[in-house]
Short mmCIF file of C-alpha atoms in Angstrom, two decimals:
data_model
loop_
_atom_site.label_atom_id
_atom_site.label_comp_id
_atom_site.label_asym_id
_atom_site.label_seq_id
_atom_site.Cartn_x
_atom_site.Cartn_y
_atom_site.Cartn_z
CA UNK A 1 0.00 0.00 0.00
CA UNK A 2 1.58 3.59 -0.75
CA UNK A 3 1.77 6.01 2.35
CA UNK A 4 1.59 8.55 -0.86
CA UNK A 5 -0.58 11.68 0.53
CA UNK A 6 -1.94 13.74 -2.11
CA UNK A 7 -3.19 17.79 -1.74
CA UNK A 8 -5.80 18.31 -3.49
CA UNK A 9 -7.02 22.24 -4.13
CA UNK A 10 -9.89 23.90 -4.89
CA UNK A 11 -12.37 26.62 -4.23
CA UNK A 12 -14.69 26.14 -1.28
CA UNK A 13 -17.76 27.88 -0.86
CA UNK A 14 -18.24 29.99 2.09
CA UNK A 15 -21.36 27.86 3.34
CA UNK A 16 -18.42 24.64 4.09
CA UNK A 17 -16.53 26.37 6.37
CA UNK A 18 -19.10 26.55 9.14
CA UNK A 19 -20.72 23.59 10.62
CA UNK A 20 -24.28 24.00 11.42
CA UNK A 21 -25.74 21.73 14.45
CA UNK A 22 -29.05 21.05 14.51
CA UNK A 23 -30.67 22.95 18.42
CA UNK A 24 -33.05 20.48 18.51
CA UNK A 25 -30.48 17.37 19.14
CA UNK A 26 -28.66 18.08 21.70
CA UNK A 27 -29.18 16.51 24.98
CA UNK A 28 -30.09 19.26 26.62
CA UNK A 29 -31.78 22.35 26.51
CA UNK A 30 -29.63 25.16 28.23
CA UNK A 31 -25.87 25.30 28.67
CA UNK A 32 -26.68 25.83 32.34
CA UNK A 33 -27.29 22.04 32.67
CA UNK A 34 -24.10 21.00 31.55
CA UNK A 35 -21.66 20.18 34.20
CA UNK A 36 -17.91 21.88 33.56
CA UNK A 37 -15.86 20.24 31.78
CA UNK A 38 -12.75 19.00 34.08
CA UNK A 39 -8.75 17.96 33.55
CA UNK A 40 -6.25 18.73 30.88
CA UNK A 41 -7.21 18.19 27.15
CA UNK A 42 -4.64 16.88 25.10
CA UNK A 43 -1.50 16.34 27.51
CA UNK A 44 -1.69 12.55 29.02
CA UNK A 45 2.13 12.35 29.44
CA UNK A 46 2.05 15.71 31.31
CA UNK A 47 -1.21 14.23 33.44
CA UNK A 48 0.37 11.00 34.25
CA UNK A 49 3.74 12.61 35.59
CA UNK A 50 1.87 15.19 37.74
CA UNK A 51 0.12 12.17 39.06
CA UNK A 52 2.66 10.18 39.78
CA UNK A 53 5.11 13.20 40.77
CA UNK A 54 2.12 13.76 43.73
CA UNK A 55 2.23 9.84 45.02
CA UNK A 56 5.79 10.71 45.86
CA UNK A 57 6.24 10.62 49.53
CA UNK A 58 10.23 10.62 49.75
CA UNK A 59 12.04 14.04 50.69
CA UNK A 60 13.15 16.03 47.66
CA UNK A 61 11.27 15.65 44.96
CA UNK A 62 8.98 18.37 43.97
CA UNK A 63 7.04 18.79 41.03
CA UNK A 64 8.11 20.98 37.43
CA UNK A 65 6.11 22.54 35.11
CA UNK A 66 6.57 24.32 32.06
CA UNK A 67 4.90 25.23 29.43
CA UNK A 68 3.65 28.25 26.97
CA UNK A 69 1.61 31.04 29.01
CA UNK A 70 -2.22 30.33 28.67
CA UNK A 71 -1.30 26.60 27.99
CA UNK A 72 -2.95 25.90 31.28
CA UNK A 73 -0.21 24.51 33.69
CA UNK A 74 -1.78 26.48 36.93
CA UNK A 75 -4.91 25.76 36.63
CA UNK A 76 -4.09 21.99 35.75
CA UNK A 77 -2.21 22.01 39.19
CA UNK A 78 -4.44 23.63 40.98
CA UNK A 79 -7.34 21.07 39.47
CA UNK A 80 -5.45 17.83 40.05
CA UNK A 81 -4.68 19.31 43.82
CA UNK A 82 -7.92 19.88 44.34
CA UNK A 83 -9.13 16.26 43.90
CA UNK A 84 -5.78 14.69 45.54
CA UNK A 85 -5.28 17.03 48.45
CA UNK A 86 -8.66 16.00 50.16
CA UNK A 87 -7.77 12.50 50.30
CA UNK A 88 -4.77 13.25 52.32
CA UNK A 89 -4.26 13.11 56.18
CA UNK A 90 -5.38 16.64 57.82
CA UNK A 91 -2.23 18.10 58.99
CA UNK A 92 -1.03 19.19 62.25
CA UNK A 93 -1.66 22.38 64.24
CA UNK A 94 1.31 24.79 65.70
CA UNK A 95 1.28 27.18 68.06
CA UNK A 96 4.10 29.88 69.84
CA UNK A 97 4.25 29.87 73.57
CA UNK A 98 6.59 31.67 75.88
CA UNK A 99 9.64 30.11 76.51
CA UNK A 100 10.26 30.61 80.04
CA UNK A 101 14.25 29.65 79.73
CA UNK A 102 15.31 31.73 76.92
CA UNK A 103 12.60 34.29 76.16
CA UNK A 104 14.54 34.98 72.66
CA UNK A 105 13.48 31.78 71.32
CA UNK A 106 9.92 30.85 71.76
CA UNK A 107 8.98 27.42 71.98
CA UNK A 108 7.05 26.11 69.06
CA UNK A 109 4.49 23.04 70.18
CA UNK A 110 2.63 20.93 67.89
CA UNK A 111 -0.81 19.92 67.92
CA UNK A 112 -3.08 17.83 66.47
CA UNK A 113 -5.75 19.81 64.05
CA UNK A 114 -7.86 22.33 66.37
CA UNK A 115 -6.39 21.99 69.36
CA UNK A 116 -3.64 24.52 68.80
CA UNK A 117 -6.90 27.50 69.03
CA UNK A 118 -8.23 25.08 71.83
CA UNK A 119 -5.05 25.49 73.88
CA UNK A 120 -4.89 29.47 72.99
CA UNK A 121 -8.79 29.81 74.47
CA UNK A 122 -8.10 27.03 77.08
CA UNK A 123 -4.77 29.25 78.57
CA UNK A 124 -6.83 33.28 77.93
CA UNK A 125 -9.68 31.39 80.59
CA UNK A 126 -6.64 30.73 82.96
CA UNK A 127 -5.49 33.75 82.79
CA UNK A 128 -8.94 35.67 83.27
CA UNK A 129 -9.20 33.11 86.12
CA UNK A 130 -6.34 33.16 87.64
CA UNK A 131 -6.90 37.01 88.04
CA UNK A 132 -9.67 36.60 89.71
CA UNK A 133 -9.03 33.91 92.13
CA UNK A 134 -5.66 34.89 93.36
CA UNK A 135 -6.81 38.23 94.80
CA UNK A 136 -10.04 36.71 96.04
CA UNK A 137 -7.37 34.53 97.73
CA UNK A 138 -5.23 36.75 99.00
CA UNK A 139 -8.35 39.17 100.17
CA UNK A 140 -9.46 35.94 102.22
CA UNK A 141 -9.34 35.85 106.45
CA UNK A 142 -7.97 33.06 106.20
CA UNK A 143 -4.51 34.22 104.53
CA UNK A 144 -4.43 37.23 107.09
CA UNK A 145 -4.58 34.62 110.04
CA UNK A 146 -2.03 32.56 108.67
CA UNK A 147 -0.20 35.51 107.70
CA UNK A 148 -0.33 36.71 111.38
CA UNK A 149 0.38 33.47 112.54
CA UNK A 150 3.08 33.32 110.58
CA UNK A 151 5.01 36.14 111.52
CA UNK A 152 3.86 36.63 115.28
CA UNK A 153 6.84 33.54 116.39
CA UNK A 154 9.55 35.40 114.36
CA UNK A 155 8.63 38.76 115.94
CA UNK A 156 8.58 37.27 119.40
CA UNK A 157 12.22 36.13 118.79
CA UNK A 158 13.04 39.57 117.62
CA UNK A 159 11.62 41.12 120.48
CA UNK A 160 13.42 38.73 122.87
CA UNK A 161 16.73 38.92 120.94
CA UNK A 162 16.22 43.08 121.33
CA UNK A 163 15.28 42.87 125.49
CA UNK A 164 18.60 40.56 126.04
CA UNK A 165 20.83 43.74 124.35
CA UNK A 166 19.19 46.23 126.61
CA UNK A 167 19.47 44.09 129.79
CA UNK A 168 23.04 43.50 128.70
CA UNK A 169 23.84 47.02 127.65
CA UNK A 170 22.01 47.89 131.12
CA UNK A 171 24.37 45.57 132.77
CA UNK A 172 27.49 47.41 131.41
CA UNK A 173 25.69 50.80 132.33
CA UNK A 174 25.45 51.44 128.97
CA UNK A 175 21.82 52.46 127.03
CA UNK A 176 20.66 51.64 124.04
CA UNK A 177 18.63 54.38 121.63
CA UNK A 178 17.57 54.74 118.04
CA UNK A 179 18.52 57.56 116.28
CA UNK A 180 17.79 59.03 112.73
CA UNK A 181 20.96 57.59 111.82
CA UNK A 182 20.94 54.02 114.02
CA UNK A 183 21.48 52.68 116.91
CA UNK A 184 23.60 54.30 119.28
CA UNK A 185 25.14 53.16 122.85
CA UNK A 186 25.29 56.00 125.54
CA UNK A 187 27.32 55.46 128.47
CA UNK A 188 24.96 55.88 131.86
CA UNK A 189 25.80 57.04 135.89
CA UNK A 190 23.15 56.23 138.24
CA UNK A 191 20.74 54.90 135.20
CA UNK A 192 21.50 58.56 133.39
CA UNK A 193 22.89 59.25 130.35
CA UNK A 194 26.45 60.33 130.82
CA UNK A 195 27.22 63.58 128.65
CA UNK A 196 30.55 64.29 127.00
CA UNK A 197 31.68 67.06 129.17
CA UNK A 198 30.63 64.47 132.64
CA UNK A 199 32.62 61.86 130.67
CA UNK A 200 35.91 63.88 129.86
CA UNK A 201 35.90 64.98 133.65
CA UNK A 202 36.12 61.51 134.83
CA UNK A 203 39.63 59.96 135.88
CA UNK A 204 41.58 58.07 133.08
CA UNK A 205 40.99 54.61 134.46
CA UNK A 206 36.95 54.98 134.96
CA UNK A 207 37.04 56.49 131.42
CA UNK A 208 38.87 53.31 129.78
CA UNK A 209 36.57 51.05 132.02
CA UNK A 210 33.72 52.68 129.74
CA UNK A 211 35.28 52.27 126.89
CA UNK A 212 36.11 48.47 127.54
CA UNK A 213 32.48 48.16 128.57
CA UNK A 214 31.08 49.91 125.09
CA UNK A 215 33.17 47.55 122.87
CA UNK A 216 31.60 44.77 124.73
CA UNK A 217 28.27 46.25 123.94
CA UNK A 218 29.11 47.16 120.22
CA UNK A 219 30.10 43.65 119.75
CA UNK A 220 26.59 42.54 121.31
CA UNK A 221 24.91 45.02 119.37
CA UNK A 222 26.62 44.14 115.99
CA UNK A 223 25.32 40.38 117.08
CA UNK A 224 22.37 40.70 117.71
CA UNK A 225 21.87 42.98 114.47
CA UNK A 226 23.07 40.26 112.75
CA UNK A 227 20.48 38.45 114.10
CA UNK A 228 18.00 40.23 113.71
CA UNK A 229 18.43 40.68 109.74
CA UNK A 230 18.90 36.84 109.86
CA UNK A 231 15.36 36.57 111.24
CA UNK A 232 13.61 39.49 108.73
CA UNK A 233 15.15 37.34 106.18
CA UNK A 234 12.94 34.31 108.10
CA UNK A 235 10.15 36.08 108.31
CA UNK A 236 10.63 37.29 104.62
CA UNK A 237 10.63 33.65 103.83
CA UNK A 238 7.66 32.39 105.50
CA UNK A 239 5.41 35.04 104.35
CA UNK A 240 6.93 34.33 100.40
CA UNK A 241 6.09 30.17 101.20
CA UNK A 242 3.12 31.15 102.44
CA UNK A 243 1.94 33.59 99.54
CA UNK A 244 3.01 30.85 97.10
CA UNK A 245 0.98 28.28 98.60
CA UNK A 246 -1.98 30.80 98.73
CA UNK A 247 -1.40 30.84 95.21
CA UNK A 248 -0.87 27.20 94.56
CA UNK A 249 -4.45 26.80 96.47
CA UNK A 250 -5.88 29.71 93.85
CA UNK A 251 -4.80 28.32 90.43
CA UNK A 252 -3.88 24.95 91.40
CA UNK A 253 -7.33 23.34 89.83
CA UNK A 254 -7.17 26.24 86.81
CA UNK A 255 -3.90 24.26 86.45
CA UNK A 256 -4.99 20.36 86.86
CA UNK A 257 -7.98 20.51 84.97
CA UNK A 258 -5.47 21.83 82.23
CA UNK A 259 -3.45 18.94 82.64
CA UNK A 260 -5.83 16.40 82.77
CA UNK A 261 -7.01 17.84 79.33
CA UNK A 262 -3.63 17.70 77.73
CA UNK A 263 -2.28 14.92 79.29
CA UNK A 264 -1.35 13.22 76.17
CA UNK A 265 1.00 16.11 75.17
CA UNK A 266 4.21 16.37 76.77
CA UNK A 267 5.35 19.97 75.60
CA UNK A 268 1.95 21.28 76.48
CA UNK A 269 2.57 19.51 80.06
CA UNK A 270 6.07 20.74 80.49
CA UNK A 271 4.72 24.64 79.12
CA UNK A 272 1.75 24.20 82.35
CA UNK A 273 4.51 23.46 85.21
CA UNK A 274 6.48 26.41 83.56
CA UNK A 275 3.60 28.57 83.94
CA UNK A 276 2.86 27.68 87.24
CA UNK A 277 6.24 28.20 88.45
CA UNK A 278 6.07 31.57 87.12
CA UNK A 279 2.75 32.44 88.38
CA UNK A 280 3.87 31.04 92.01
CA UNK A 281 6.78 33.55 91.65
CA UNK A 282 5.16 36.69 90.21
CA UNK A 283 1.75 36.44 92.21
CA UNK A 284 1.68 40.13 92.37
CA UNK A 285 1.11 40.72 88.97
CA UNK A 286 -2.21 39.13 89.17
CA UNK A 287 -3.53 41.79 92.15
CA UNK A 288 -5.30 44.45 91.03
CA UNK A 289 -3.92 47.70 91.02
CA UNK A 290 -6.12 50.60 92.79
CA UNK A 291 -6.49 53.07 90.55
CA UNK A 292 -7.77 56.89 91.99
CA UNK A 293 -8.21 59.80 89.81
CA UNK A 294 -6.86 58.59 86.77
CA UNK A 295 -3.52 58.33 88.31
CA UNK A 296 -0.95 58.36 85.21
CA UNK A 297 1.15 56.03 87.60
CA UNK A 298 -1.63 53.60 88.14
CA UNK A 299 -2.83 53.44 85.12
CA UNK A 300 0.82 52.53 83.33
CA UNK A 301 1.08 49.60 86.26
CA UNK A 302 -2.09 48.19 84.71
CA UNK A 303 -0.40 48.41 81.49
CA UNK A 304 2.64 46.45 82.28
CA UNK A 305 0.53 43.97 84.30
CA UNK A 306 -1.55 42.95 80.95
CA UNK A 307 1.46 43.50 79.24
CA UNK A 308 3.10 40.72 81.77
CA UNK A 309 0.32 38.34 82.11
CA UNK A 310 0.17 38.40 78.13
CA UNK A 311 3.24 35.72 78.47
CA UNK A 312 0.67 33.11 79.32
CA UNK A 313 -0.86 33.34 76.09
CA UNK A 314 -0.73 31.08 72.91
CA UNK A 315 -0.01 32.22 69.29
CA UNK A 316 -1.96 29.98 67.51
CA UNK A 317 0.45 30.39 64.54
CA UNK A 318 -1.09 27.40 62.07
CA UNK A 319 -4.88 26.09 62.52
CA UNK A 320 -5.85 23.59 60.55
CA UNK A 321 -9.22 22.68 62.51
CA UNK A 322 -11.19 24.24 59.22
CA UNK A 323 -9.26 22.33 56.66
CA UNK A 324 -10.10 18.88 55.39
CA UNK A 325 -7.32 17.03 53.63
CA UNK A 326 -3.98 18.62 53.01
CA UNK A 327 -3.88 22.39 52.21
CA UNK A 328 -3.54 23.87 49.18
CA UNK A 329 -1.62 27.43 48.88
CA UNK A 330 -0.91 29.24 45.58
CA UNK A 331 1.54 32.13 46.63
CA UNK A 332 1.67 34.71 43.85
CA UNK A 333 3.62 37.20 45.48
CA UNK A 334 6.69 34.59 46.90
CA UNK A 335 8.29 37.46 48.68
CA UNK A 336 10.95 35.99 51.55
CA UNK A 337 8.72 37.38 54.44
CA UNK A 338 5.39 36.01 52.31
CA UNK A 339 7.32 32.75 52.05
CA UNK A 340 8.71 32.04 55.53
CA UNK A 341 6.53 34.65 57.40
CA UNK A 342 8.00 37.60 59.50
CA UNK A 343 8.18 39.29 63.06
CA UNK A 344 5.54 42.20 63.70
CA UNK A 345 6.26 45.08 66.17
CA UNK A 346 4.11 47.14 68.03
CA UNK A 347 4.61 49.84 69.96
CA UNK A 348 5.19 49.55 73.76
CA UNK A 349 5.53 52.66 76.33
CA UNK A 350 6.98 54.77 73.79
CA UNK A 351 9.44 51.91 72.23
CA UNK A 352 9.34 49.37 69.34
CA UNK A 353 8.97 45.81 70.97
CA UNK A 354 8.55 42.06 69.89
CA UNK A 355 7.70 38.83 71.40
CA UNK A 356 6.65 35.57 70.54
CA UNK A 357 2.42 36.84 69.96
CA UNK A 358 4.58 38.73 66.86
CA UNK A 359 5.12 35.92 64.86
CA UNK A 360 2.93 35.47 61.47
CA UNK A 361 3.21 32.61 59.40
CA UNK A 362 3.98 32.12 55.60
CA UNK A 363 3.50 30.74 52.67
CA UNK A 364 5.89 27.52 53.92
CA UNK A 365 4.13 27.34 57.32
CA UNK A 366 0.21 27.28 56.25
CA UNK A 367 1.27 24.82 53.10
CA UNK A 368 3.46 22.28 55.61
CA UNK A 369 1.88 18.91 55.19
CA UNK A 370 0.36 19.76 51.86
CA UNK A 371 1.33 21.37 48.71
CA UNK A 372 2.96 24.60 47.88
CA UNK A 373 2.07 26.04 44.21
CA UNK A 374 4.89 28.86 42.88
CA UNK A 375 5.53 30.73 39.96
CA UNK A 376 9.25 30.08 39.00
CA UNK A 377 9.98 33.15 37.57
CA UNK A 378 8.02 35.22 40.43
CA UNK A 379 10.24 34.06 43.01
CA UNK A 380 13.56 34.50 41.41
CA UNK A 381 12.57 37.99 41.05
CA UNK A 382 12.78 38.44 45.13
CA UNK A 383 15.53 38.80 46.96
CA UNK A 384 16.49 36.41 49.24
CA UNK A 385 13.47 34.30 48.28
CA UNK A 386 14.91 31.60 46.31
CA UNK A 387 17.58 31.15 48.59
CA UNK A 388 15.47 31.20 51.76
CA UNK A 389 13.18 28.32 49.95
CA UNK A 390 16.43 26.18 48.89
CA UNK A 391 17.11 26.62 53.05
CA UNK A 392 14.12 25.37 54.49
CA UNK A 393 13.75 22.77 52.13
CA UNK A 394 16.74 21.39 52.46
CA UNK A 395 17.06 21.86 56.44
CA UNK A 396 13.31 20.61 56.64
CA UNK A 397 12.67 23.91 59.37
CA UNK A 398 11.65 27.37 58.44
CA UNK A 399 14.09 30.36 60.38
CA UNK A 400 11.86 33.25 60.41
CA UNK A 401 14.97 36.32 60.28
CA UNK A 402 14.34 39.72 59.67
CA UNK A 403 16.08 40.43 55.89
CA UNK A 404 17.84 43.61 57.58
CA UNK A 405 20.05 41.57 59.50
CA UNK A 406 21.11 39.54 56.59
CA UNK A 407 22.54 43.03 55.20
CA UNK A 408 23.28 45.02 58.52
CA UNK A 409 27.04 45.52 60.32
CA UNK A 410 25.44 45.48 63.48
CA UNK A 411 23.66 42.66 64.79
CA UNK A 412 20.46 43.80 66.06
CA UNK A 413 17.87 42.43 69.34
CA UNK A 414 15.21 40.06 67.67
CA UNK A 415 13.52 36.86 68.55
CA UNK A 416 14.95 33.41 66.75
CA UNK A 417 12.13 31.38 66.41
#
């Protein structure tokens, strides 16, 4: 058989170049009822290496695809994602909390999907809580008797300790009085104070008797001093024991019920005994502050009080309660702070500050555990991008830096989450 092909020309009319379909049989009677048509026409190599590009589970591989503008590659990709995403395993949650240790590097938890906002609204209740029940604690009859109790023993020592030095100074005629500036020791005749000019008329040998006799009672005096700082620092302690356990008593169920809600999570666990520990230690911040006339003073204690309870809180920097299947983010603006997110400030008495509530997530962060959809060219057109991609890729962790200090002589203060 010849493979010969043949052209054949001619003049067509202009009636053969259009193709005329009959209304009346097609299946239907509006093009309202015909579903959209779905997939890639014409490219089954293209179709079958996407798929099989997206079964790939192994670290490394990502996908390629090139092709003439308008050709469709995006919206292929964004089709096939859409019916292979869904079918994937809902990813993970992660929040920011305080990290108690090292305050420049908060301490990123995961979760499973919804509990990382669960946790945030779980730890604002302690905190609204906790303000409440420590004061109502502390305001309580109960901690002034114990209070009382507490400190009544230590000041009966004190006294004691003070009515030995005066029987002793009393024994070495001496008297002891508090001044403006201390405690002085005043020689005494007949149970008087002895004056200067009494003192320089008396004979040489009654005058060094004195004199012996005051050392004696300056070394007694410097004792018992001694003593007497050694129990302030006592009583110090007992009332600081007891205002912790006052506390323990206040947020000590806030604080078990959290527990026994998290118990399966270990860095949620380990964040709660942090947080108690710091509560037990900085009580005071959760008293309220009395506030008269709009006092300016007042009113910026307040301030630094939410300001320092605020550390309790949870930035909830990924949920993923909403989303079903793996996520799906196009990013067409892959600037380096849209890819691997950035550190807000806001301003704080007068001065620029940052903490770990700052943080905002990326493009890398709210696409981890599914897939990530870039222009090629987009992202070699910002600088720092590429590179910052090729990083967390290849270290499998995203190191959200300010792009300043990648260019600055002098190091600045930032967070390194």
């Amino acid at each position: 058989m010849s493979n010969e092909i043949r052209l054949v020309t001619g003049e067509l009319p202009p009636e053969a170049l259009r193709r005329r379909v009959d209304p009346a049989s097609l299946p239907f009677e509006t093009t309202a009822e015909v579903p959209p048509g779905r997939g890639t026409i014409g490219q089954p190599r293209a179709i079958d290496a996407i798929t099989f590009g997206l079964e790939i589970r192994a670290i490394g591989y990502n996908i390629y695809v090139s092709g003439q503008p308008g050709s469709g590659r995006e919206t292929s990709i964004i089709d096939m994602l859409g019916e292979f995403a869904p079918r994937m395993p809902t990813p993970d949650d992660w929040v920011y909390v305080h990290n108690f240790e090292d305050s420049d590097r908060p301490t990123a938890i995961r979760l499973p999907a919804g509990r990382g906002a669960t946790l945030a609204a779980d730890m604002l209740r302690f905190v609204t809580d906790a303000q409440r029940e420590i004061p109502r604690a502390f305001d309580s009859e109960d901690y002034a008797r114990r209070q009382r109790n507490a400190l009544a023993a230590v000041g009966q020592r004190r006294d004691t300790l003070f009515e030995e030095l005066q029987q002793f100074a009393a024994a070495n005629s001496f008297a002891i009085q508090m001044t403006p500036t201390g405690i002085a020791t005043i020689p005494t005749a007949d149970g008087q104070p002895l004056s200067n000019e009494a003192y320089a008329q008396l004979p040489k040998a009654e005058r060094e008797a004195i004199d012996e006799r005051g050392k004696l009672v300056q070394e007694r005096l410097g004792s018992t001093m001694r003593q007497a700082r050694e129990l302030d620092r006592e009583a110090g302690e007992r009332v600081s024991e007891l205002n912790r356990e006052v506390a323990l008593f206040a947020i000590g169920p806030l604080l078990d019920e959290l527990r026994e809600r998290y118990h399966d999570y270990r860095e949620v666990l380990r964040f709660i005994d942090q947080v108690q520990e710091d509560v037990l230690t900085n009580y005071a911040e959760f008293r309220p502050v009395e506030q008269q006339n709009a006092d300016p003073a007042a009113q910026l204690q307040a301030s630094r009080r939410v300001e320092f309870t605020a550390r309790y809180h949870v930035n909830v920097l990924i949920d993923n309660g909403g989303t079903h299947g793996a996520p799906v983010v196009s990013e067409r603006n892959p600037s380096y702070y849209n890819l691997i997110g950035r550190m807000d400030y806001r301003s704080l008495f007068g001065t620029m500050v940052t903490d770990f509530r700052e943080i905002k997530p990326g493009a890398l962060h709210r696409a981890n555990g599914g897939f990530l959809v870039l222009h090629i060219t987009n992202i070699l057109r910002q600088p720092f991008a590429w590179d910052a991609l090729k990083r967390a890729l290849v270290g499998k962790e995203i190191r959200i830096e300010h792009m300043g200090e990648q260019t600055s002589m002098v190091p600045t203060a930032t967070l390194r989450p």
